[in-house]
Short mmCIF file of C-alpha atoms in Angstrom, two decimals:
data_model
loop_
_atom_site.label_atom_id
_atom_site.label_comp_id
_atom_site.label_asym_id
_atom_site.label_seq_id
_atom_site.Cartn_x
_atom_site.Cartn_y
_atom_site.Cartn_z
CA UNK A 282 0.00 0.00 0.00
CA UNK A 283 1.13 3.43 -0.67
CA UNK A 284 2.08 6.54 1.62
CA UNK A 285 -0.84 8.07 -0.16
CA UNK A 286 -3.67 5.31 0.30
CA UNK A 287 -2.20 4.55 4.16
CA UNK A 288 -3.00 8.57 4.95
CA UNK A 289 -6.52 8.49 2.87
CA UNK A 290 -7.32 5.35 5.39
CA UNK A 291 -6.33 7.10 8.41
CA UNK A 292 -8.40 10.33 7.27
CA UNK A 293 -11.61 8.02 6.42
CA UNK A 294 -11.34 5.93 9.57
CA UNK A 295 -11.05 9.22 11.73
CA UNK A 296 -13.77 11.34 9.70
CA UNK A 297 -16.39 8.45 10.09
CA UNK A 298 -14.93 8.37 14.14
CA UNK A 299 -16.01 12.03 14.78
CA UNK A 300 -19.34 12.23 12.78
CA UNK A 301 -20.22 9.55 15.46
CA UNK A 302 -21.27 9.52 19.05
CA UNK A 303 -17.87 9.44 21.09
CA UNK A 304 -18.94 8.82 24.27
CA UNK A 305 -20.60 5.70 22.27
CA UNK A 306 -17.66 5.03 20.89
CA UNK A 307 -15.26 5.14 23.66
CA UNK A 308 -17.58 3.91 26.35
CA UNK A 309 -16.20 0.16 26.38
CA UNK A 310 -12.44 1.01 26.54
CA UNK A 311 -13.14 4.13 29.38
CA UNK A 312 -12.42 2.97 32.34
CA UNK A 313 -8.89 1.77 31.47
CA UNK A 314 -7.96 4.90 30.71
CA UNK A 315 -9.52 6.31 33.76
CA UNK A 316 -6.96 3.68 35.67
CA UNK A 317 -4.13 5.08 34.20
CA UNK A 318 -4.80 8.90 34.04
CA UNK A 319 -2.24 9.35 36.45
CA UNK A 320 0.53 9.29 33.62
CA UNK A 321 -1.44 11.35 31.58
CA UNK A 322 -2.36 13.99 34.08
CA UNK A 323 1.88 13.58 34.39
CA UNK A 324 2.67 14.08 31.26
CA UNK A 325 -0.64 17.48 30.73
CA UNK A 326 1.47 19.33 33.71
CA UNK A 327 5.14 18.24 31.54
CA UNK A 328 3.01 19.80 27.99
CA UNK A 329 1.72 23.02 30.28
CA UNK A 330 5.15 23.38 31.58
CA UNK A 331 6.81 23.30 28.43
CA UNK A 332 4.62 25.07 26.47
CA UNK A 333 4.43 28.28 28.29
CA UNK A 334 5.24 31.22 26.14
CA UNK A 335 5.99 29.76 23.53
CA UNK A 336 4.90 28.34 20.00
CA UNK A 337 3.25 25.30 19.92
CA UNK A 338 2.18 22.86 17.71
CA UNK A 339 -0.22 19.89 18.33
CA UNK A 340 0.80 17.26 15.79
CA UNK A 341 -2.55 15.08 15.44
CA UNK A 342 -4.72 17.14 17.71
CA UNK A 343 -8.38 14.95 16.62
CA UNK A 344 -11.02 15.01 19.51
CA UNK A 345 -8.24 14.74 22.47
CA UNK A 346 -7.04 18.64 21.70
CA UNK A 347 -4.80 20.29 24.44
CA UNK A 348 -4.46 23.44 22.10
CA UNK A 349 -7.52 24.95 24.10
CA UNK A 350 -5.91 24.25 28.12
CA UNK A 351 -2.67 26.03 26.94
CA UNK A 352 -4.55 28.91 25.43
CA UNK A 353 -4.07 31.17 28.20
CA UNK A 354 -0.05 30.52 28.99
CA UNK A 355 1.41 29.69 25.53
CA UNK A 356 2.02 32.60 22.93
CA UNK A 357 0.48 30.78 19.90
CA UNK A 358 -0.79 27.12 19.55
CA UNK A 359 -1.63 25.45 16.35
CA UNK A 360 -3.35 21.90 16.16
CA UNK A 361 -3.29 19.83 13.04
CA UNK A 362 -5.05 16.76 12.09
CA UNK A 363 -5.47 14.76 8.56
CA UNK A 364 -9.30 14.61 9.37
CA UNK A 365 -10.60 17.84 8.02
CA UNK A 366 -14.05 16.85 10.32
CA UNK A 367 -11.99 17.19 13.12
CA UNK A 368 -10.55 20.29 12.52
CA UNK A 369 -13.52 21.38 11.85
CA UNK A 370 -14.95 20.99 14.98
CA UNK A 371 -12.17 22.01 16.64
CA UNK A 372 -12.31 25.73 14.69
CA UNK A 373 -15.82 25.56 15.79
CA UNK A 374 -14.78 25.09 19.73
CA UNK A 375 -12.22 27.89 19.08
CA UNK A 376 -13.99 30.31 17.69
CA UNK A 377 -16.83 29.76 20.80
CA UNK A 378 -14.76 30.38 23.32
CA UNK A 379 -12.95 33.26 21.55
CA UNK A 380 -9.60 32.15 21.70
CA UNK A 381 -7.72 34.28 18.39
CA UNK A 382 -4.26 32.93 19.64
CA UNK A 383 -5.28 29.20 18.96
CA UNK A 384 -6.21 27.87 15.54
CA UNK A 385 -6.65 24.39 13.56
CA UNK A 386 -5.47 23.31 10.23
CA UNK A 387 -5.61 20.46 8.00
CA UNK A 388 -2.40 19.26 7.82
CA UNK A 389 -0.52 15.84 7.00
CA UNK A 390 1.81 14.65 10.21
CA UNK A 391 4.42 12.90 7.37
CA UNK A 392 4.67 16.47 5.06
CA UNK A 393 3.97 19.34 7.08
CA UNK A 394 3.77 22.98 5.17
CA UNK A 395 5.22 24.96 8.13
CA UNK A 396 8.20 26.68 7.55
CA UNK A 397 11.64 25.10 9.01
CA UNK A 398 12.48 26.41 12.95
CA UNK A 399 9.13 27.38 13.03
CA UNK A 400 7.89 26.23 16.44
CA UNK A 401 8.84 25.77 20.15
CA UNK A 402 7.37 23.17 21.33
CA UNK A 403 5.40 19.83 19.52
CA UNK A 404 2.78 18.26 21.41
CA UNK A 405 0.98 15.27 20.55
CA UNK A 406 -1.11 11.95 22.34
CA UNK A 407 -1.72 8.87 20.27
CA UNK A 408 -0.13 10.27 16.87
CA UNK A 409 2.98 8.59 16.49
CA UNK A 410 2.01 5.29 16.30
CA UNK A 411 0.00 5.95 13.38
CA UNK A 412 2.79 7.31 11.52
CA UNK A 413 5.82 6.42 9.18
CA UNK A 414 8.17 7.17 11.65
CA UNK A 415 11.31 8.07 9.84
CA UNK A 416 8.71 10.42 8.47
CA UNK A 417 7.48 11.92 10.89
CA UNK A 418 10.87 12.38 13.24
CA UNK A 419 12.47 14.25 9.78
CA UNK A 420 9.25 16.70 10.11
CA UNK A 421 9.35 17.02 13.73
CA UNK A 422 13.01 17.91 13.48
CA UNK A 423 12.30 20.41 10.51
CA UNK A 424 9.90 22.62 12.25
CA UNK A 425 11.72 22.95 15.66
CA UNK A 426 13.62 25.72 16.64
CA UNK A 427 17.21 24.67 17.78
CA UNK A 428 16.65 23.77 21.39
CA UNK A 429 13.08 23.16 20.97
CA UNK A 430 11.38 20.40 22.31
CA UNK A 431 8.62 17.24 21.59
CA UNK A 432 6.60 15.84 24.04
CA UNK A 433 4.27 12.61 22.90
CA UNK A 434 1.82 9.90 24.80
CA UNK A 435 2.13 6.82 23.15
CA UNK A 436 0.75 3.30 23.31
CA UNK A 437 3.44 0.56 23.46
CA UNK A 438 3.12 -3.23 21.67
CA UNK A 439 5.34 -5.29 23.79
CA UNK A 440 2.60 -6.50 26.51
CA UNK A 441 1.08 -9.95 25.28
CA UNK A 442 -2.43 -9.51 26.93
CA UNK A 443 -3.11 -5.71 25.31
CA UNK A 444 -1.83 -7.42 21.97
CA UNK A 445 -4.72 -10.07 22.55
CA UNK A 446 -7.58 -7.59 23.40
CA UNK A 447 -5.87 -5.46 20.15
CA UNK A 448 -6.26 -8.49 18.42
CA UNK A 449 -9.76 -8.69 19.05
CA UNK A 450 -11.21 -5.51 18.70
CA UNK A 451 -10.02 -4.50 15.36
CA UNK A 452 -13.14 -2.20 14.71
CA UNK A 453 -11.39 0.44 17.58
CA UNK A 454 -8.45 1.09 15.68
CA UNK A 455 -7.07 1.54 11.84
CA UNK A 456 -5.22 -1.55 10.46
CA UNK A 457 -1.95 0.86 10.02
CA UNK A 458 -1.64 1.53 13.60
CA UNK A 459 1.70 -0.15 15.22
CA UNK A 460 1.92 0.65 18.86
CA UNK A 461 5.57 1.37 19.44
CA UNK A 462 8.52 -0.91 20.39
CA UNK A 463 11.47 -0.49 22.02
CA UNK A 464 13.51 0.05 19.08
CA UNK A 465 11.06 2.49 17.61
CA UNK A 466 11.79 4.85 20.82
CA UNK A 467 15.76 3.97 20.38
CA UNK A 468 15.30 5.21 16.89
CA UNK A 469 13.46 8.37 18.02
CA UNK A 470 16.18 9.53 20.85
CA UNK A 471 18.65 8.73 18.63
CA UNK A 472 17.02 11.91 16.13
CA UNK A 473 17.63 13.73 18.85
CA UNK A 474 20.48 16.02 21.11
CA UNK A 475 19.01 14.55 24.45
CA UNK A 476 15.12 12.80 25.30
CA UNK A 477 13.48 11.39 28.34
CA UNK A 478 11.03 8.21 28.60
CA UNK A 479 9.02 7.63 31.15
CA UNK A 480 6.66 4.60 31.32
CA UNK A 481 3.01 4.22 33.33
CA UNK A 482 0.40 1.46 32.78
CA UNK A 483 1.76 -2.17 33.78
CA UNK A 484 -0.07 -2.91 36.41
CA UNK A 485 -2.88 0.15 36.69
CA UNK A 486 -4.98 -1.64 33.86
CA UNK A 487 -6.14 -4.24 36.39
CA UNK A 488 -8.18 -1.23 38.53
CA UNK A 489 -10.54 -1.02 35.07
CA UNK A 490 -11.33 -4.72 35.54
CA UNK A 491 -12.31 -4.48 39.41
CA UNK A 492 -15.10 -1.58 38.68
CA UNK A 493 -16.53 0.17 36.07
CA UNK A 494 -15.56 3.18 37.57
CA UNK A 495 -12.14 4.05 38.50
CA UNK A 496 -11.88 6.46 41.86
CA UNK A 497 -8.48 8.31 41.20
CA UNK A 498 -9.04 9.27 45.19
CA UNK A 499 -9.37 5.63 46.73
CA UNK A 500 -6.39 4.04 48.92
CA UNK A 501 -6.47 1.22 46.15
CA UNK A 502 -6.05 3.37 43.15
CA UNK A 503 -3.74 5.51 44.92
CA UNK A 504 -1.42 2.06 45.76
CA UNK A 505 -1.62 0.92 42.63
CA UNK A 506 -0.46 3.88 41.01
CA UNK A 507 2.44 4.15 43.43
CA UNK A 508 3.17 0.49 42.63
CA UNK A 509 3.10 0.89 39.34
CA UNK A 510 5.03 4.34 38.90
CA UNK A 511 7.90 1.75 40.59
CA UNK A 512 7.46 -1.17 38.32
CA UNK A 513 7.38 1.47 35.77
CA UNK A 514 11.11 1.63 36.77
CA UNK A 515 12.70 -1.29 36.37
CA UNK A 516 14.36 -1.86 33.01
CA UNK A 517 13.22 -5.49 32.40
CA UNK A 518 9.57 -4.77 33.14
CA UNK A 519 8.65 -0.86 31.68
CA UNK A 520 8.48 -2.32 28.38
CA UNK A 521 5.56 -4.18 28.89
CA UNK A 522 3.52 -1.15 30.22
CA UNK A 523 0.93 -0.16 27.91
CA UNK A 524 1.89 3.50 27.50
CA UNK A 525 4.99 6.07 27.91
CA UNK A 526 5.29 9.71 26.91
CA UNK A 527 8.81 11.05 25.63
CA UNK A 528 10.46 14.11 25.63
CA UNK A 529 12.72 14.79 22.58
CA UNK A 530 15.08 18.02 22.50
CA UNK A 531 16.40 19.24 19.09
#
């Protein structure tokens, strides 16, 4: 299949995703997630952090955007997506809530049309692992600014019981997606001057199977998240977590 068909997939899969019900949508797969939300609510504070004052771009923004909680501390942010339905929407939220220093463009992730050392800072959750990555890393390290920085939340393949429930749902993902390996984030740091991994999700997953609702404030979750933020550790065992965010400096 061709670079060309691959991104037409992605943009049809995602444009059907957004015309329909979300909440729908995401209602099966929720409460994991909720029962690792401490890595992402980690990883938010790293992006607000980073981001302040400066130019940011959100590389795959689609119906997760940050663009609109860094409105009021970064200088400019500008979200991109290959589904022109979500950008759509996402212009529509903007313009609501009057926010003229954030906007949303249809843009491929793999051949960008921003000008080299353009931006600050790239955000992005869930993006990489639908790209070509040589791609994508040549693009990210285009359009940064020498000491600029990327920050990503990715899902990782190397855990055999995700890869079976993968397996099995094939209608919640596109057939091009590739969760990331080891190697894949040895190839990324190595794009870059300096980068930081940090890993969450091993053992958190298991608080989405005791109750459909996860209570981030309970004595369980809060051991289980302290358990796992030290499994998340260990060298032999991080790899099997189900997600890490990354921190790439140019």
């Amino acid at each position: 299949m061709s670079a060309a068909e691959r991104i037409a997939r992605e943009r049809d899969f995602h444009n059907q995703r957004f015309v329909e019900n979300n909440a729908t949508r995401e209602s099966p797969t929720r409460r994991f997630y909720d029962a690792i939300a401490y890595g992402f609510e980690e990883f938010r504070a790293r992006v607000t952090q980073l981001s302040r004052g400066h130019c940011v771009l959100e590389y795959g923004c689609g119906d997760e955007i940050m663009a609109f909680d860094l409105a009021h501390t970064a200088r400019q942010v500008t979200g991109i997506d290959i589904s022109d339905v979500a950008i759509q929407q996402a212009q529509a939220v903007a313009s609501e809530r009057n926010l003229p220093n954030v906007k949303f463009v249809v843009d491929n992730a793999e051949d960008m049309r921003f000008a080299d050392r353009s931006v600050d800072v790239v955000i992005g959750a869930g993006i990489i692992h639908h790209l070509d990555i040589p791609k994508s890393l040549q693009e990210l390290r285009r359009v940064l600014r020498d000491g600029g920085v990327a920050i990503f939340a990715e899902p990782l393949g190397h855990n055999p019981a995700l890869n079976w429930f993968r397996n099995r749902t094939p209608e919640l993902r596109t057939p091009d997606e590739h969760p990331l390996l080891v190697r894949d984030l040895r190839q990324m740091t190595r794009a870059f001057k300096s980068s930081r991994v940090t890993f969450f999700g091993l053992i958190s997953p298991v608080l989405g199977l005791m109750s459909p609702t996860v209570n981030p404030k309970s004595w369980v979750t809060q051991f289980v998240w302290s358990l796992d933020r030290a499994l998340c550790r260990i060298p032999l065992l991080r790899r099997y977590a189900w997600y890490c965010y990354f921190e790439l400096r140019a």
